[in-house]
Every structure is written in structure tokens, then in C-alpha cells.
Amino acid sequence: MKQQVPTWLAVIIILIVIVIAGVVVWKKAGEKPIAGFPEQGAPMHKAPMHKGPTGPGK
């Protein structure tokens, strides 16, 4: 006897597996030091912040 899984249930199961795998990969990537950065990890901002005058026209 052959049982078929409804399409909506298969889609939900696949999405759950993808989300779990993504979280595992994300956590593993967070544990490794990134090349060029100290052991604490990458800074939160992409470009270095420059000290200088603030505000328009200054």
C-alpha cells in the first residue's frame, strides 16, 4: 500500500529542515575567527568609522 504525503505538509517539512540547517551553519560560522579580524570576531559595521566633524556643512 502506497501512502502519499500532502504537498503542503512536504513543503512545511522541507522549510523546517532548511531553517534548522541554516541556524546550525550560522552558529558554526559565528564560532570561527574571521581572517583579518581579532578573535572577538568581525565588527558590527562594515566600513571603519572616521572621526571628524559631524553634521551637514561642517
Coordinates of C-alpha atoms in Angstrom, one line a residue:
M1 CA 0.0 0.0 0.0
K2 CA 1.4 3.4 -1.0
Q3 CA 0.8 6.4 1.1
Q4 CA 1.2 9.9 -0.2
V5 CA 2.2 13.0 1.8
P6 CA 0.1 16.1 1.1
T7 CA 2.1 18.8 -0.8
W8 CA 1.6 21.4 1.9
L9 CA 3.0 19.0 4.6
A10 CA 6.0 18.2 2.4
V11 CA 6.7 22.0 1.9
I12 CA 6.5 22.6 5.6
I13 CA 8.8 19.8 6.4
I14 CA 11.4 20.9 3.8
L15 CA 11.2 24.5 5.2
I16 CA 11.8 23.3 8.7
V17 CA 14.8 21.3 7.7
I18 CA 16.3 24.3 5.7
V19 CA 15.7 26.6 8.7
I20 CA 17.4 24.2 11.1
A21 CA 20.3 23.7 8.8
G22 CA 20.7 27.4 8.3
V23 CA 20.7 28.0 12.1
V24 CA 23.4 25.3 12.6
V25 CA 25.6 26.8 9.8
W26 CA 25.1 30.3 11.2
K27 CA 26.1 29.2 14.7
K28 CA 29.2 27.3 13.4
A29 CA 30.3 30.3 11.3
G30 CA 30.0 32.5 14.4
E31 CA 32.4 30.3 16.3
K32 CA 35.3 30.6 13.9
P33 CA 37.5 33.7 13.8
I34 CA 37.3 35.6 10.5
A35 CA 40.6 36.2 8.7
G36 CA 41.9 39.7 9.2
F37 CA 39.9 40.3 12.4
P38 CA 40.9 39.6 16.1
E39 CA 39.5 36.7 18.0
Q40 CA 36.4 38.6 19.1
G41 CA 35.0 38.4 15.5
A42 CA 34.1 40.9 12.9
P43 CA 32.9 44.4 13.9
M44 CA 29.2 45.1 13.5
H45 CA 29.7 47.8 11.0
K46 CA 31.2 47.2 7.5
A47 CA 33.2 50.5 7.0
P48 CA 35.6 51.9 9.6
M49 CA 34.2 54.9 11.4
H50 CA 36.2 58.1 10.8
K51 CA 36.5 60.7 13.5
G52 CA 35.7 64.1 12.1
P53 CA 33.2 67.0 12.0
T54 CA 29.6 65.9 12.2
G55 CA 26.5 67.4 10.7
P56 CA 25.8 69.0 7.3
G57 CA 28.0 71.9 6.2
K58 CA 30.8 71.3 8.7

